[in-house]
Amino acid sequence: MPRPHDFARHLHAVAVLLSAVALTAGAQAAQSPVYSAGKLTPAQQVARDVYKELIEINTSVSTGNITDGAIAMAKRLRAAGIPDADIFIGGPQPNRHNVVARIRGKNPAGRKPLLLLAHLDVVEALKEDWSPGLDPFKFTEKDGYYYARGSSDDKAMASIFVANALRMKAEGFVPDRDIIIALTSDEESGAFNGVGWLVENHRDLVDAGIVVNEGGGGVLRDGKPLFNTIQLAQKITTNFTLHVTNRGGHSSVPRADNAITSLADALSKVGRLTFPVQLSEVTREFFTNTAPLETPEMGRAMKALVTNPADNAAAAVVAADEKYSSMLRTTCVATMLNGGHASNALPQLAEANVNCRIYPTETAEQVRAALEKTIGDTTVHVLIKSQRPSTPPASLSPEIMGPVEQVTRELFGSIPIIPTMSTGANDSRFFLALGVPAYGVSGLFMDPSVDARAHGRDERMRIQSYYEGQEFLYRLTKLLSTNPATVP
């Protein structure tokens, strides 16, 4: 891994190169649309069928069965001609299995495999929380969208990887390097049943030279592609417990000290806490390259913030847009509550979970200290409940950037490709920790102002974007698995 200043210089050089390519291409239009409403190609129909099947298998982290999804996808891959010897289904828990399949290449002794990574598990969803007529575990097509839990996170990419494997096998395509498809469990819960378990117990199955995962995608504005992104870095997920105990007593004799009241006061303070702006090499490049595409006011604020992260006025403008706000700083938010033991008793215990997404330049202990200082109450104990280790950013290379730029230009025209940091976290972290380059890139475009619904109500995927993403990942996979990779 290069030193920080070397990485920044390399990142900037790549960004300048891509900008130059875009300028010389001029107003080059994308090729003919790959999707026509109501007229799916055979390959697209297969993808839709796989997508629908996978969505309607409840793979929720608590109430679902992830193994059912793994078995269903393995069945399709087996039917396409991938032999049993090259398909693995397994995991430490019976209902949380992973499936890993391998398409053999011509030269297994050459470059290490390409790994296509997606997770099968989804967060919980209740039908009564969704809009009338929508069931989170029924594949619903409506108003140009596919609605369902997991439609964007992450069953779109999982189904596309399977459908594209079926397509390549049907075409008789034999890559130069092996292609591994890993559909895994517990990305959402963070439990050690998915990629972490595979890396520790079956490293040979996922031992790759490059990884393509979720985390990157395209941005639409007014229905048109604005820019594409490639995820290089991610925030660090850490959960803190705010813990308050009290001797309790009868509710008819209240006292000034009350566990629930103390916790409520603490949570109110945490809710108002704003961490200072921080910029990394990746986010500096992101805001530098996004500024020219934004409104004049937002563009000026981004440029000012890159020059001076302490510019509070510029930070306020950028933070007013939710899609940019969490890229500026560490964030902490209360997500769960528990307190009291009887309706007629003073509470003896009150607890809350505070989920923090920590900037890669900061530590969990620093954030814990900041929470303690903000709360300012020694009866409220701030405990680190769980934390994930930080990982270095992926280093850009022509191997990934050449094909991504080529396919983006072919499908979406001369739009920029901008490196980004994910404000969430994904399983790329396991490979980055091993020094394996892992990139979030999908070719799935969305309008963040209306389509950012992952983990929430009425999660959806734009139908046109799904099939464009399918074609994007099909072409990208073929380029990355051809020896040498094609670089424009």
Coordinates of C-alpha atoms in Angstrom, one line a residue:
M1 CA 0.0 0.0 0.0
P2 CA 1.5 3.4 -1.0
R3 CA 2.2 6.1 1.6
P4 CA -0.7 8.6 2.1
H5 CA 0.9 11.4 0.1
D6 CA 1.8 8.9 -2.7
F7 CA -1.8 7.7 -2.7
A8 CA -3.2 11.2 -2.9
R9 CA -0.8 12.1 -5.8
H10 CA -1.7 8.9 -7.6
L11 CA -5.5 9.4 -7.1
H12 CA -5.2 13.0 -8.4
A13 CA -3.3 11.8 -11.5
V14 CA -6.0 9.2 -12.3
A15 CA -8.7 11.8 -11.8
V16 CA -6.9 14.2 -14.2
L17 CA -6.5 11.5 -16.7
L18 CA -10.1 10.6 -16.6
S19 CA -11.2 14.2 -16.9
A20 CA -8.9 14.6 -20.0
V21 CA -10.5 11.5 -21.6
A22 CA -14.0 12.9 -21.0
L23 CA -13.0 16.3 -22.5
T24 CA -11.5 14.8 -25.6
A25 CA -14.5 12.6 -26.1
G26 CA -16.6 15.7 -26.1
A27 CA -20.3 15.2 -26.1
Q28 CA -20.1 11.6 -27.2
A29 CA -23.5 10.0 -26.6
A30 CA -24.0 6.6 -25.1
Q31 CA -24.7 3.7 -27.4
S32 CA -28.2 2.5 -28.2
P33 CA -30.2 1.9 -25.1
V34 CA -29.7 -1.6 -23.6
Y35 CA -33.3 -1.6 -22.2
S36 CA -36.6 -0.9 -23.9
A37 CA -39.6 -0.7 -21.6
G38 CA -41.7 -3.9 -21.9
K39 CA -39.3 -5.6 -24.2
L40 CA -36.8 -7.7 -22.3
T41 CA -34.1 -9.5 -24.1
P42 CA -33.7 -13.2 -23.3
A43 CA -30.7 -12.4 -21.0
Q44 CA -32.7 -9.7 -19.3
Q45 CA -35.7 -12.0 -18.8
V46 CA -33.3 -14.5 -17.1
A47 CA -32.0 -11.8 -14.8
R48 CA -35.6 -10.7 -13.9
D49 CA -36.5 -14.3 -13.1
V50 CA -33.4 -14.7 -10.9
Y51 CA -34.0 -11.3 -9.2
K52 CA -37.7 -12.2 -8.5
E53 CA -36.8 -15.6 -7.1
L54 CA -34.1 -14.2 -4.8
I55 CA -36.2 -11.3 -3.5
E56 CA -39.2 -13.6 -2.7
I57 CA -36.9 -15.7 -0.5
N58 CA -36.9 -14.1 2.9
T59 CA -33.2 -13.8 3.9
S60 CA -33.7 -11.3 6.7
V61 CA -30.9 -11.3 9.2
S62 CA -33.2 -12.3 12.1
T63 CA -36.4 -13.9 10.8
G64 CA -35.3 -15.2 7.4
N65 CA -33.3 -18.1 6.1
I66 CA -30.2 -17.1 4.1
T67 CA -29.4 -20.7 3.3
D68 CA -32.5 -21.0 1.2
G69 CA -31.3 -18.2 -1.0
A70 CA -27.8 -19.8 -1.3
I71 CA -29.3 -23.1 -2.3
A72 CA -31.6 -21.5 -4.9
M73 CA -28.7 -19.6 -6.6
A74 CA -26.5 -22.7 -6.5
K75 CA -29.2 -24.7 -8.3
R76 CA -29.3 -22.1 -11.1
L77 CA -25.5 -22.1 -11.4
R78 CA -25.4 -25.8 -11.4
A79 CA -28.0 -26.0 -14.2
A80 CA -25.9 -23.6 -16.2
G81 CA -23.1 -26.1 -16.3
I82 CA -20.9 -25.2 -13.4
P83 CA -19.9 -28.6 -11.9
D84 CA -20.7 -29.6 -8.3
A85 CA -16.9 -29.6 -7.6
D86 CA -16.8 -25.9 -8.3
I87 CA -19.8 -25.0 -6.2
F88 CA -19.6 -24.7 -2.4
I89 CA -22.5 -24.1 0.0
G90 CA -21.6 -23.8 3.7
G91 CA -21.4 -21.7 6.8
P92 CA -21.1 -22.1 10.6
Q93 CA -24.9 -21.9 11.1
P94 CA -27.5 -24.1 9.2
N95 CA -29.7 -21.1 8.2
R96 CA -26.8 -18.7 7.3
H97 CA -24.9 -20.5 4.5
N98 CA -22.9 -18.9 1.7
V99 CA -22.6 -20.1 -1.9
V100 CA -19.3 -19.8 -3.8
A101 CA -19.1 -20.8 -7.4
R102 CA -16.1 -20.8 -9.8
I103 CA -16.0 -20.4 -13.6
R104 CA -12.7 -22.0 -14.7
G105 CA -10.4 -19.9 -16.8
K106 CA -8.0 -21.0 -19.5
N107 CA -4.9 -20.1 -17.5
P108 CA -5.4 -20.9 -13.8
A109 CA -1.7 -20.5 -13.2
G110 CA -1.8 -16.9 -14.5
R111 CA -3.4 -14.0 -12.8
K112 CA -5.3 -14.7 -9.6
P113 CA -9.1 -14.9 -10.0
L114 CA -11.6 -12.1 -10.3
L115 CA -14.1 -12.3 -7.4
L116 CA -17.7 -11.0 -7.8
L117 CA -19.0 -10.4 -4.3
A118 CA -22.6 -9.7 -3.2
H119 CA -24.5 -10.5 0.0
L120 CA -27.8 -12.4 0.2
D121 CA -28.9 -11.2 3.6
V122 CA -31.2 -8.2 4.0
V123 CA -32.4 -6.1 6.9
E124 CA -35.8 -6.8 8.5
A125 CA -38.9 -5.3 7.0
L126 CA -42.6 -5.3 8.1
K127 CA -45.4 -5.2 5.6
E128 CA -47.4 -2.8 7.8
D129 CA -44.6 -0.3 7.6
W130 CA -44.7 -0.1 3.8
S131 CA -47.1 1.7 1.5
P132 CA -50.4 0.0 0.8
G133 CA -50.1 -2.6 -2.0
L134 CA -46.4 -3.2 -1.3
D135 CA -45.1 -6.3 0.4
P136 CA -41.3 -6.1 1.2
F137 CA -41.0 -9.8 0.3
K138 CA -43.0 -9.7 -2.9
F139 CA -41.4 -8.6 -6.2
T140 CA -43.6 -5.7 -7.3
E141 CA -43.2 -3.8 -10.6
K142 CA -44.8 -0.3 -10.4
D143 CA -44.2 3.0 -12.1
G144 CA -40.9 2.1 -13.6
Y145 CA -39.4 0.5 -10.5
Y146 CA -39.0 -2.9 -8.8
Y147 CA -40.1 -2.6 -5.2
A148 CA -38.9 -5.1 -2.5
R149 CA -36.6 -5.4 0.5
G150 CA -33.2 -6.0 -1.0
S151 CA -34.1 -4.7 -4.4
S152 CA -31.2 -2.3 -4.2
D153 CA -29.2 -3.7 -1.2
D154 CA -27.9 -6.1 -2.4
K155 CA -30.1 -8.6 -4.4
A156 CA -29.7 -6.5 -7.5
M157 CA -26.0 -7.2 -7.8
A158 CA -26.4 -10.8 -6.5
S159 CA -29.0 -11.6 -9.1
I160 CA -27.0 -9.9 -11.9
F161 CA -23.9 -11.8 -11.1
V162 CA -25.8 -15.1 -11.3
A163 CA -27.7 -14.1 -14.5
N164 CA -24.5 -12.9 -16.2
A165 CA -22.8 -16.2 -15.2
L166 CA -25.7 -18.1 -16.9
R167 CA -25.3 -15.9 -20.0
M168 CA -21.5 -16.4 -20.2
K169 CA -21.9 -20.2 -19.8
A170 CA -24.6 -20.3 -22.5
E171 CA -22.3 -18.3 -24.9
G172 CA -19.4 -20.7 -24.2
F173 CA -17.3 -17.8 -22.9
V174 CA -14.1 -19.1 -21.2
P175 CA -12.2 -16.4 -19.3
D176 CA -8.5 -16.2 -19.1
R177 CA -8.6 -16.1 -15.3
D178 CA -11.0 -17.8 -13.0
I179 CA -14.2 -16.0 -12.1
I180 CA -15.5 -16.6 -8.6
I181 CA -19.0 -15.6 -7.6
A182 CA -19.5 -15.4 -3.8
L183 CA -23.0 -14.7 -2.5
T184 CA -22.7 -14.4 1.2
S185 CA -24.5 -14.0 4.5
D186 CA -24.5 -11.5 7.4
E187 CA -23.1 -8.5 5.7
E188 CA -25.9 -6.5 7.3
S189 CA -25.6 -8.0 10.8
G190 CA -21.8 -8.0 10.9
A191 CA -21.9 -11.6 12.4
F192 CA -19.0 -13.8 11.5
N193 CA -20.9 -16.2 9.2
G194 CA -20.2 -14.7 5.8
V195 CA -17.0 -13.4 4.2
G196 CA -15.1 -13.3 7.4
W197 CA -15.8 -17.0 8.0
L198 CA -14.9 -17.9 4.4
V199 CA -11.6 -16.0 4.6
E200 CA -10.7 -17.7 7.8
N201 CA -11.9 -21.2 7.0
H202 CA -12.0 -21.5 3.2
R203 CA -9.5 -18.9 2.0
D204 CA -8.8 -20.9 -1.1
L205 CA -12.4 -20.5 -2.3
V206 CA -12.2 -16.7 -2.2
D207 CA -8.5 -16.1 -2.8
A208 CA -8.6 -13.5 -5.6
G209 CA -6.5 -10.9 -7.2
I210 CA -9.3 -8.3 -7.5
V211 CA -12.8 -7.9 -6.0
V212 CA -15.9 -6.2 -7.5
N213 CA -18.5 -5.5 -4.8
E214 CA -21.3 -3.1 -4.0
G215 CA -20.6 0.4 -2.7
G216 CA -20.3 2.3 -5.9
G217 CA -22.9 3.3 -8.5
G218 CA -24.0 6.1 -10.8
V219 CA -25.8 9.3 -9.9
L220 CA -28.8 10.5 -12.0
R221 CA -30.0 14.1 -12.2
D222 CA -33.3 14.8 -14.0
G223 CA -33.2 11.2 -15.3
K224 CA -29.8 11.6 -16.9
P225 CA -26.4 10.1 -15.9
L226 CA -24.4 12.7 -14.0
F227 CA -21.4 10.7 -12.9
N228 CA -20.3 7.2 -12.0
T229 CA -18.5 6.3 -8.8
I230 CA -16.0 3.7 -7.7
Q231 CA -15.8 3.0 -4.0
L232 CA -12.2 2.9 -2.6
A233 CA -12.8 3.5 1.1
Q234 CA -15.5 3.2 3.8
K235 CA -16.3 4.4 7.2
I236 CA -15.8 2.2 10.3
T237 CA -18.9 0.9 11.9
T238 CA -18.9 1.0 15.7
N239 CA -21.7 0.5 18.2
F240 CA -21.7 2.2 21.6
T241 CA -23.9 1.3 24.5
L242 CA -25.1 4.1 26.8
H243 CA -25.7 2.3 30.1
V244 CA -27.4 3.8 33.2
T245 CA -28.2 1.9 36.4
N246 CA -30.2 3.0 39.4
R247 CA -31.3 1.5 42.7
G248 CA -34.9 2.0 41.6
G249 CA -37.9 1.9 43.9
H250 CA -41.7 2.4 43.9
S251 CA -43.0 4.7 41.2
S252 CA -45.3 6.4 43.8
V253 CA -42.1 7.8 45.4
P254 CA -40.2 9.4 42.5
R255 CA -36.7 10.9 43.0
A256 CA -34.6 13.3 41.1
D257 CA -32.2 10.5 39.9
N258 CA -33.9 8.4 37.3
A259 CA -32.2 6.0 34.8
I260 CA -34.6 6.7 31.9
T261 CA -34.5 10.4 32.4
S262 CA -30.7 10.5 32.6
L263 CA -30.5 8.3 29.4
A264 CA -33.0 10.6 27.6
D265 CA -31.0 13.7 28.5
A266 CA -27.8 11.9 27.2
L267 CA -29.4 10.9 23.9
S268 CA -30.7 14.4 23.4
K269 CA -27.2 15.7 23.6
V270 CA -25.8 13.0 21.3
G271 CA -28.5 13.8 18.8
R272 CA -27.3 17.4 18.6
L273 CA -23.6 16.5 18.5
T274 CA -21.8 17.5 15.3
F275 CA -18.3 16.1 14.8
P276 CA -15.7 18.3 13.0
V277 CA -15.3 18.1 9.3
Q278 CA -12.6 15.7 8.2
L279 CA -11.4 15.0 4.6
S280 CA -9.3 12.0 3.5
E281 CA -7.4 11.6 0.2
V282 CA -10.5 9.9 -1.3
T283 CA -13.1 12.4 -0.1
R284 CA -10.9 15.4 -1.2
E285 CA -10.8 14.0 -4.7
F286 CA -14.6 13.2 -4.5
F287 CA -15.5 16.8 -3.7
T288 CA -12.9 18.3 -6.0
N289 CA -14.4 16.3 -9.0
T290 CA -18.0 16.6 -8.0
A291 CA -17.9 20.4 -7.6
P292 CA -18.0 21.2 -11.3
L293 CA -21.1 19.1 -11.7
E294 CA -23.1 20.7 -8.9
T295 CA -25.1 23.9 -8.7
P296 CA -22.9 27.0 -8.5
E297 CA -23.5 27.5 -4.7
M298 CA -22.8 23.8 -3.9
G299 CA -19.8 23.8 -6.2
R300 CA -18.3 26.8 -4.6
A301 CA -18.8 25.4 -1.1
M302 CA -17.2 22.1 -2.1
K303 CA -14.1 23.9 -3.4
A304 CA -13.9 26.1 -0.4
L305 CA -14.1 23.1 1.9
V306 CA -11.4 21.2 0.1
T307 CA -9.2 24.3 0.5
N308 CA -10.2 24.7 4.2
P309 CA -12.1 22.0 6.0
A310 CA -12.6 24.5 8.9
D311 CA -14.8 26.7 6.7
N312 CA -18.0 26.4 8.7
A313 CA -20.1 28.4 6.1
A314 CA -19.0 26.1 3.3
A315 CA -19.6 23.0 5.5
A316 CA -23.1 24.1 6.2
V317 CA -23.9 24.4 2.5
V318 CA -22.5 20.9 1.7
A319 CA -24.1 19.3 4.8
A320 CA -27.5 20.6 3.8
D321 CA -27.6 17.9 1.2
E322 CA -28.0 14.5 3.0
K323 CA -26.1 12.6 0.4
Y324 CA -23.0 14.7 1.0
S325 CA -23.4 15.4 4.7
S326 CA -22.3 12.1 6.1
M327 CA -19.2 12.1 3.9
L328 CA -17.9 15.1 5.8
R329 CA -17.5 13.7 9.3
T330 CA -18.1 11.0 11.8
T331 CA -21.7 10.5 12.6
C332 CA -23.5 9.0 15.6
V333 CA -27.2 8.2 15.9
A334 CA -29.3 6.4 18.4
T335 CA -30.9 3.2 17.0
M336 CA -32.2 1.1 19.9
L337 CA -33.7 1.6 23.4
N338 CA -34.3 -0.5 26.4
G339 CA -35.3 0.5 29.9
G340 CA -37.4 -0.2 32.9
H341 CA -38.9 -3.5 34.2
A342 CA -42.4 -2.7 35.4
S343 CA -44.9 0.0 34.8
N344 CA -45.1 0.8 38.6
A345 CA -41.4 0.8 39.4
L346 CA -38.6 3.2 39.0
P347 CA -36.2 1.9 36.4
Q348 CA -33.1 0.2 37.6
L349 CA -31.6 0.0 34.1
A350 CA -31.8 2.0 30.9
E351 CA -29.7 1.4 27.8
A352 CA -29.5 2.7 24.3
N353 CA -27.5 1.7 21.3
V354 CA -25.7 4.5 19.4
N355 CA -24.5 3.5 16.0
C356 CA -21.5 5.5 14.8
R357 CA -19.9 5.6 11.4
I358 CA -16.4 6.7 12.1
Y359 CA -14.2 8.5 9.7
P360 CA -11.1 6.4 8.7
T361 CA -8.8 9.0 10.2
E362 CA -10.4 8.7 13.7
T363 CA -10.6 5.9 16.3
A364 CA -13.4 4.4 18.4
E365 CA -11.7 5.5 21.6
Q366 CA -11.6 9.1 20.4
V367 CA -15.3 9.0 19.5
R368 CA -16.1 7.4 22.9
A369 CA -14.3 10.2 24.6
A370 CA -16.2 12.8 22.6
L371 CA -19.5 11.2 23.5
E372 CA -18.6 11.2 27.2
K373 CA -17.6 14.9 27.1
T374 CA -20.8 15.8 25.2
I375 CA -23.1 13.9 27.7
G376 CA -21.3 15.3 30.7
D377 CA -23.0 12.9 33.2
T378 CA -20.9 10.4 35.1
T379 CA -23.9 8.2 35.7
V380 CA -24.2 7.5 32.0
H381 CA -21.5 5.0 31.0
V382 CA -20.4 5.0 27.4
L383 CA -19.2 1.5 26.4
I384 CA -17.8 0.3 23.1
K385 CA -20.2 -2.6 22.3
S386 CA -18.7 -3.7 18.9
Q387 CA -16.3 -2.2 16.5
R388 CA -14.8 -3.2 13.2
P389 CA -11.1 -2.6 12.4
S390 CA -10.2 0.2 10.0
T391 CA -9.0 -0.8 6.6
P392 CA -6.8 1.0 4.1
P393 CA -8.3 2.4 0.9
A394 CA -8.0 0.4 -2.3
S395 CA -5.4 1.8 -4.6
L396 CA -6.5 2.8 -8.0
S397 CA -4.8 1.0 -10.9
P398 CA -5.3 0.8 -14.7
E399 CA -6.5 -2.8 -14.3
I400 CA -9.8 -1.5 -12.8
M401 CA -10.0 2.1 -14.0
G402 CA -9.4 1.3 -17.7
P403 CA -12.4 -1.1 -18.0
V404 CA -14.6 1.0 -15.7
E405 CA -14.0 4.0 -17.8
Q406 CA -14.5 2.1 -21.1
V407 CA -17.8 0.5 -20.1
T408 CA -19.1 3.7 -18.6
R409 CA -18.4 5.6 -21.8
E410 CA -20.0 2.9 -23.9
L411 CA -23.2 2.8 -22.0
F412 CA -23.6 6.3 -20.4
G413 CA -21.5 8.6 -22.5
S414 CA -18.7 10.9 -21.4
I415 CA -19.4 11.3 -17.7
P416 CA -16.8 11.4 -15.0
I417 CA -15.8 8.4 -12.9
I418 CA -15.3 9.7 -9.4
P419 CA -13.6 7.8 -6.5
T420 CA -15.7 7.8 -3.4
M421 CA -15.8 6.7 0.3
S422 CA -18.9 4.8 1.4
T423 CA -20.6 6.2 4.4
G424 CA -21.7 2.7 5.3
A425 CA -19.5 -0.4 5.4
N426 CA -19.4 -3.6 3.4
D427 CA -17.5 -6.8 3.1
S428 CA -14.8 -5.3 0.9
R429 CA -13.1 -4.6 4.3
F430 CA -12.1 -8.2 4.7
F431 CA -10.1 -8.1 1.4
L432 CA -8.7 -4.7 1.9
A433 CA -7.3 -5.9 5.3
L434 CA -5.5 -8.6 3.4
G435 CA -4.1 -6.2 0.8
V436 CA -6.4 -7.4 -2.0
P437 CA -7.9 -4.5 -4.0
A438 CA -11.6 -4.5 -3.6
Y439 CA -13.8 -1.9 -5.4
G440 CA -17.4 -0.9 -5.1
V441 CA -18.6 -0.5 -8.7
S442 CA -22.0 -1.5 -10.2
G443 CA -23.2 0.6 -13.0
L444 CA -26.5 0.9 -11.2
F445 CA -27.7 4.5 -11.5
M446 CA -30.1 6.2 -9.1
D447 CA -31.3 9.6 -8.1
P448 CA -30.2 10.0 -4.5
S449 CA -33.0 12.5 -3.8
V450 CA -35.8 9.9 -4.4
D451 CA -34.2 6.5 -4.6
A452 CA -32.0 6.3 -1.6
R453 CA -34.3 3.8 0.3
A454 CA -32.0 0.9 1.3
H455 CA -32.9 -0.4 4.8
G456 CA -36.0 1.8 4.7
R457 CA -39.6 1.9 3.6
D458 CA -40.5 1.1 0.0
E459 CA -37.0 0.2 -1.1
R460 CA -36.8 0.1 -4.8
M461 CA -34.7 -0.2 -8.0
R462 CA -35.2 1.7 -11.1
I463 CA -36.1 -0.9 -13.8
Q464 CA -34.0 0.8 -16.5
S465 CA -31.1 1.1 -14.1
Y466 CA -31.2 -2.6 -13.2
Y467 CA -30.8 -3.8 -16.8
E468 CA -28.2 -1.1 -17.6
G469 CA -26.3 -2.3 -14.5
Q470 CA -26.6 -5.9 -15.7
E471 CA -25.0 -5.0 -19.0
F472 CA -22.4 -2.8 -17.3
L473 CA -21.3 -5.7 -15.0
Y474 CA -21.4 -8.2 -17.9
R475 CA -19.0 -6.1 -20.0
L476 CA -16.8 -5.2 -17.0
T477 CA -16.6 -8.9 -15.9
K478 CA -15.4 -9.9 -19.4
L479 CA -12.8 -7.2 -19.6
L480 CA -11.5 -7.9 -16.1
S481 CA -11.3 -11.6 -16.8
T482 CA -9.5 -11.2 -20.2
N483 CA -5.8 -11.5 -20.1
P484 CA -4.5 -8.8 -20.2
A485 CA -7.4 -6.7 -19.2
T486 CA -8.4 -4.3 -22.0
V487 CA -7.4 -0.7 -21.2
P488 CA -8.7 2.0 -23.6

